[in-house]
mmCIF file of C-alpha atoms in Angstrom:
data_model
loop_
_atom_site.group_PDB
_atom_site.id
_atom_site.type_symbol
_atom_site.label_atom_id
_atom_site.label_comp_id
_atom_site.label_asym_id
_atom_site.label_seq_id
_atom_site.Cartn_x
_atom_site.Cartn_y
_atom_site.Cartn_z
ATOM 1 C CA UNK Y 19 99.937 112.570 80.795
ATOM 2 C CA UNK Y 20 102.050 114.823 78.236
ATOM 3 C CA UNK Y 21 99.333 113.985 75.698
ATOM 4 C CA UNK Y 22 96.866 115.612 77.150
ATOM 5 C CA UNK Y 23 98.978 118.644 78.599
ATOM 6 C CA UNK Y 24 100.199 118.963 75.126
ATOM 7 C CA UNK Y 25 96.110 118.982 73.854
ATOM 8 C CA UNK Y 26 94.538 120.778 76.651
ATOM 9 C CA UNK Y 27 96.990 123.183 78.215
ATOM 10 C CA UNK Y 28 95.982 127.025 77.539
ATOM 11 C CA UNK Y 29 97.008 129.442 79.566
ATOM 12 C CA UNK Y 30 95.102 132.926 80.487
ATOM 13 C CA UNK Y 31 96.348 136.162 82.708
ATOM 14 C CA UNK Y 32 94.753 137.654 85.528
ATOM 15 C CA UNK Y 33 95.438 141.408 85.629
ATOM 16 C CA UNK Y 34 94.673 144.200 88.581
ATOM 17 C CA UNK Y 35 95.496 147.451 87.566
ATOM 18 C CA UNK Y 36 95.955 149.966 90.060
ATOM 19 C CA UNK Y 37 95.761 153.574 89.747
ATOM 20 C CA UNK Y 38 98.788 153.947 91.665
ATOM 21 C CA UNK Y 39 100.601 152.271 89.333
ATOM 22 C CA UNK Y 40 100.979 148.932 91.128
ATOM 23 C CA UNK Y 41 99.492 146.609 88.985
ATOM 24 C CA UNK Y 42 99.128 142.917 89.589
ATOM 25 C CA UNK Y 43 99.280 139.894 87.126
ATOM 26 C CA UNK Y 44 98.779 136.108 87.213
ATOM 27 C CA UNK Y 45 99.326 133.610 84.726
ATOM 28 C CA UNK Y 46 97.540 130.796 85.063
ATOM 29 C CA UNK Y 47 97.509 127.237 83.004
ATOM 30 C CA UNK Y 48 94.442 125.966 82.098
ATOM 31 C CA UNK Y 49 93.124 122.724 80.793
ATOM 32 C CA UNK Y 50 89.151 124.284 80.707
ATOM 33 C CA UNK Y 51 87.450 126.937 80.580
ATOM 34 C CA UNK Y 52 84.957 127.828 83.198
ATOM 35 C CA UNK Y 53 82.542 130.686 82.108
ATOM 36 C CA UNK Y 54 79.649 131.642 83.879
ATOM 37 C CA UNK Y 55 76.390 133.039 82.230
ATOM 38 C CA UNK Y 56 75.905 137.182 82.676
ATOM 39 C CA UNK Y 57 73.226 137.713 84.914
ATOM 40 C CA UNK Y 58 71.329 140.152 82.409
ATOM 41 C CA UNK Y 59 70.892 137.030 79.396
ATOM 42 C CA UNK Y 60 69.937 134.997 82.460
ATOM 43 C CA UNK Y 61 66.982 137.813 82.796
ATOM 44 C CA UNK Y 62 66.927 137.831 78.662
ATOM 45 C CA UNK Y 63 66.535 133.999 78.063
ATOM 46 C CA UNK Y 64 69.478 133.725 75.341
ATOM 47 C CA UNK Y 65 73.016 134.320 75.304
ATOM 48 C CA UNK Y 66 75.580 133.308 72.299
ATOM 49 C CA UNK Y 67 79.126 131.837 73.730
ATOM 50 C CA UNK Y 68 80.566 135.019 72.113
ATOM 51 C CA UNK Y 69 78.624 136.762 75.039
ATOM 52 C CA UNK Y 70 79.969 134.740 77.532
ATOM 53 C CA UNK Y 71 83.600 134.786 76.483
ATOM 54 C CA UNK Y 72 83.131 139.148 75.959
ATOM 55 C CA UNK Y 73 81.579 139.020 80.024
ATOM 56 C CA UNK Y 74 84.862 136.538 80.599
ATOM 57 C CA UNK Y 75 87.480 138.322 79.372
ATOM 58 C CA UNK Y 76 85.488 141.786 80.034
ATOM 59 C CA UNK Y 77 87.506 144.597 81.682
ATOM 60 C CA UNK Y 78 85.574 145.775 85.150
ATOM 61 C CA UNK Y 79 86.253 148.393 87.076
ATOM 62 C CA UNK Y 80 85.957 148.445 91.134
ATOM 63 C CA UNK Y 81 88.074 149.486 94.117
ATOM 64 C CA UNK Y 82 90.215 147.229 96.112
ATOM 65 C CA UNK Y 83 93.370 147.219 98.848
ATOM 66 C CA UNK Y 84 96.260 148.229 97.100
ATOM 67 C CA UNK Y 85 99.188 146.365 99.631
ATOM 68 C CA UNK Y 86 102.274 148.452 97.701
ATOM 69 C CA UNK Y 87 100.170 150.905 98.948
ATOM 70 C CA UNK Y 88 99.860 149.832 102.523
ATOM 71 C CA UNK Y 89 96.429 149.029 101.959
ATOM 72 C CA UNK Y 90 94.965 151.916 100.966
ATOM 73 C CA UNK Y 91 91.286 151.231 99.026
ATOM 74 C CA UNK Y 92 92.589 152.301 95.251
ATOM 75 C CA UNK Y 93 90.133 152.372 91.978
ATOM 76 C CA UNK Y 94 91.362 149.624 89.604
ATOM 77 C CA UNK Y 95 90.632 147.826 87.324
ATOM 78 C CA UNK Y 96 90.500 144.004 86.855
ATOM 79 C CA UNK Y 97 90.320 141.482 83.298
ATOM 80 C CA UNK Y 98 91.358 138.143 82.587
ATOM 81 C CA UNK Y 99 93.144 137.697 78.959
ATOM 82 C CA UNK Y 100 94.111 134.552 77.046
ATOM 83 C CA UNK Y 101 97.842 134.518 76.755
ATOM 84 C CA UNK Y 102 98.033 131.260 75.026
ATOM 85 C CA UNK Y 103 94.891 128.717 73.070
ATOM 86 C CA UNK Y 104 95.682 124.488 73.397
ATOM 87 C CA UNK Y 105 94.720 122.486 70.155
ATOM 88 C CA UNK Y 106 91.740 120.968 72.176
ATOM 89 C CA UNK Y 107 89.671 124.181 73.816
ATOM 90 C CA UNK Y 108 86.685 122.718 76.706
ATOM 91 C CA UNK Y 109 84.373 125.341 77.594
ATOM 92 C CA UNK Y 110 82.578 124.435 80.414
ATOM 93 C CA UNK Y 111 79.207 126.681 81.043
ATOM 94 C CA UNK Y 112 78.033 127.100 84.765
ATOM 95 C CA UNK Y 113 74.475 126.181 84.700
ATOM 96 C CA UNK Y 114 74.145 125.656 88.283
ATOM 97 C CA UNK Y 115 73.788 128.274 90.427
ATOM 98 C CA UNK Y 116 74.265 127.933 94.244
ATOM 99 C CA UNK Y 117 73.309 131.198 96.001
ATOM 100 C CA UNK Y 118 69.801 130.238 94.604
ATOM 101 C CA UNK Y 119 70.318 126.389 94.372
ATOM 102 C CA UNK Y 120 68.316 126.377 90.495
ATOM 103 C CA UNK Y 121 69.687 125.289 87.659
ATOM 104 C CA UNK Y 122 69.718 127.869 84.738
ATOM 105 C CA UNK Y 123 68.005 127.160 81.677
ATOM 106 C CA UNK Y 124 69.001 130.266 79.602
ATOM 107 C CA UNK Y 125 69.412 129.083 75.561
ATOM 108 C CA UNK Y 126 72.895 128.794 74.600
ATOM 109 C CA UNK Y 127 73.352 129.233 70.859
ATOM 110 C CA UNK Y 128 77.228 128.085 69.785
ATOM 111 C CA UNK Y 129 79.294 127.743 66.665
ATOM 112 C CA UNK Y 130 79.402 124.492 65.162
ATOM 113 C CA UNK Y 131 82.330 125.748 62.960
ATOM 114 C CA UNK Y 132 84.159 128.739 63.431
ATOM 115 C CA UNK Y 133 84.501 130.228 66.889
ATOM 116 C CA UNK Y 134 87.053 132.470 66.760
ATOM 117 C CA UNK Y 135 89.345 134.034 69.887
ATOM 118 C CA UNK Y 136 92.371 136.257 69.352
ATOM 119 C CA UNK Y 137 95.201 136.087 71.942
ATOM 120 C CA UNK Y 138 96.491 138.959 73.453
ATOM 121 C CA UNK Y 139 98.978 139.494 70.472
ATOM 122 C CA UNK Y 140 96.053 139.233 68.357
ATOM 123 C CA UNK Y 141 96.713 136.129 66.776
ATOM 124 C CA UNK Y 142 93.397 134.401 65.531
ATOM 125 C CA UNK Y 143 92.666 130.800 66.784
ATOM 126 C CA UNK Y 144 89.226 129.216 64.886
ATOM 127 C CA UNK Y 145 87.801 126.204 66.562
ATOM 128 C CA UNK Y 146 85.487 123.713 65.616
ATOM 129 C CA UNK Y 147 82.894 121.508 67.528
ATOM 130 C CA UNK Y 148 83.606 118.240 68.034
ATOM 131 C CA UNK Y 149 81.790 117.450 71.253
ATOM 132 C CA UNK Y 150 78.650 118.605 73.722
ATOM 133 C CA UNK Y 151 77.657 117.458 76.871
ATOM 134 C CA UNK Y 152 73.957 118.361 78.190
ATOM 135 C CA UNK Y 153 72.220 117.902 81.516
ATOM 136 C CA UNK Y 154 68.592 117.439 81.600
ATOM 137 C CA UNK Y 155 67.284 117.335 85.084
ATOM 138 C CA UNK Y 156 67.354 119.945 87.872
ATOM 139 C CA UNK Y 157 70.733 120.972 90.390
ATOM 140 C CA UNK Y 158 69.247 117.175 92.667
ATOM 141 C CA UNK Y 159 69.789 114.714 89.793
ATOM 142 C CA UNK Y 160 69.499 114.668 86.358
ATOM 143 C CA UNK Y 161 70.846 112.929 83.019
ATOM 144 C CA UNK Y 162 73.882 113.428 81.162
ATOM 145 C CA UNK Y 163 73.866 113.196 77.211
ATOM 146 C CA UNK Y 164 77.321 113.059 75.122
ATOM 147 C CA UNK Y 165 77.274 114.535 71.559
ATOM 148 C CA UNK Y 166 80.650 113.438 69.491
ATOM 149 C CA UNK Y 167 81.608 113.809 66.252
ATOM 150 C CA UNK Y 168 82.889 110.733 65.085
ATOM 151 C CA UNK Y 169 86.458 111.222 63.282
ATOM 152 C CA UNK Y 170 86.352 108.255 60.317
ATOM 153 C CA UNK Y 171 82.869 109.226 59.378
ATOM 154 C CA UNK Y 172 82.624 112.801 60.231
ATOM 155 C CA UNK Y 173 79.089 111.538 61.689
ATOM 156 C CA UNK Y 174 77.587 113.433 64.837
ATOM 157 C CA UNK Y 175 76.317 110.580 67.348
ATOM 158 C CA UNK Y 176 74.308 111.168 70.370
ATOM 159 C CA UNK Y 177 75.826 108.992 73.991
ATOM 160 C CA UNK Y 178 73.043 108.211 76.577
ATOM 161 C CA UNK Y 179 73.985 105.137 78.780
ATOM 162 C CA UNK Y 180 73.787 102.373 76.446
ATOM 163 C CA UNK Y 181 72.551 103.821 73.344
ATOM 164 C CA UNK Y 182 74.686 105.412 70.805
ATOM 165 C CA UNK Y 183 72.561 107.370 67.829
ATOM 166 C CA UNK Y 184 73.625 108.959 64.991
ATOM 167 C CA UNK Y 185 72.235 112.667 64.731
ATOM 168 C CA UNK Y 186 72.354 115.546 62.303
ATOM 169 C CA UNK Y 187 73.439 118.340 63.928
ATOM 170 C CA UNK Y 188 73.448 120.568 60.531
ATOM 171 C CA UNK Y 189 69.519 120.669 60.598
ATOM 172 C CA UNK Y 190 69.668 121.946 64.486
ATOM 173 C CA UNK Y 191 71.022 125.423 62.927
ATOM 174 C CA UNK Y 192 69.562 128.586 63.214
ATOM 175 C CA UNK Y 193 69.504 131.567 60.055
ATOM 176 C CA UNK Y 194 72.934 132.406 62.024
ATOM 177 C CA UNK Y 195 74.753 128.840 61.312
ATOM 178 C CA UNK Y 196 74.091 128.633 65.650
ATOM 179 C CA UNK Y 197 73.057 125.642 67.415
ATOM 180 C CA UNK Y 198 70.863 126.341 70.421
ATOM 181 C CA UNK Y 199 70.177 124.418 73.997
ATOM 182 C CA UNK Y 200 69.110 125.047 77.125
ATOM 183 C CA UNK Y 201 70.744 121.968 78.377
ATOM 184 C CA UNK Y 202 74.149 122.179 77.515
ATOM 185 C CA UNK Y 203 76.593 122.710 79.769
ATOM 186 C CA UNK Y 204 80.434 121.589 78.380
ATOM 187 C CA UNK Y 205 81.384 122.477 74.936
ATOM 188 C CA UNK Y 206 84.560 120.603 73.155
ATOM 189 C CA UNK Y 207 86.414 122.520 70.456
ATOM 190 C CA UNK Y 208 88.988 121.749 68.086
ATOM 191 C CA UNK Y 209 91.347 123.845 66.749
ATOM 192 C CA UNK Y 210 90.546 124.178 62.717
ATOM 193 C CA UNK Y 211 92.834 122.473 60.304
#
């Protein structure tokens, strides 16, 4: 188990801050990220993980019970940070919606080098693909495929059931360097060398 605490673990903050002054903050560990879509590129038909991760890590203002306060409805705001990036990053893309029961097929387009985060210090972690998973099917069944980049070769193979194919990922790149799918739905990253 240390091995993969040691590869996975991240760790991200949950902050409320009141304008009374009586601000709340939770660290929390992570070993993935869960990251839904933003309603609006639901609407639009495209969203880049950069859009997702801005909407994550976004800072929203509302109003909620302040208890230091006894209570008292308070205007605050709310924003989750990432305190600390693990070697191994797994972003994991909610592409099944329950209110509605429908599985969203918005286009993803992702980094297949170079996605880049900065902590809340501002360091700069870059990450590098080394893994997809897609769902094809609808929220009542479906199929999982694997994409892995094979280490010794540096090869990209493709994982359904029984049948393991090689695949050129490099070709599957837009004018931006981006990969696009409507059918992925967990994203592996590596921290660059």
């Amino acid at each position: 188990m240390p091995i993969f605490s040691d590869l996975l673990n991240g760790k991200f903050r949950n902050s409320i801050r009141f304008e009374c002054k009586h601000d709340i903050f939770n660290d929390q560990p992570f070993y993935s990220v869960t990251m839904a879509i933003p309603e609006d590129y639901c609407r639009r038909g495209s969203v880049t993980i950069n859009e997702i991760i801005e909407s994550f890590t976004r800072e929203d203002m509302m109003e909620a019970m302040c208890l230091s306060c006894g209570g008292e409805l308070k205007k605050c705001s709310i924003q989750t940070e990432f305190l600390r990036f693990p070697p191994v990053l797994i972003l994991h893309i909610q592409r099944f919606r329950i209110t509605d029961s429908r599985k969203l097929d918005t286009v993803l387009r992702y980094p297949l080098t170079g996605l880049r985060f900065r902590d809340s210090s501002g360091k700069v972690f870059d990450y590098d693909l080394i893994g997809a998973c897609h769902h094809f099917g609808s929220m009542h069944g479906g199929h999982y495929i694997a994409e892995v980049k094979n280490r010794r070769s540096n090869k990209w193979l493709s994982c359904s059931d029984s049948s393991v194919n090689e695949i050129n990922l490099e070709s599957r790149k837009d004018c931006r360097g981006l990969l696009s799918s409507d059918s992925v739905c967990i994203l592996f990253y590596e921290l660059s060398a």
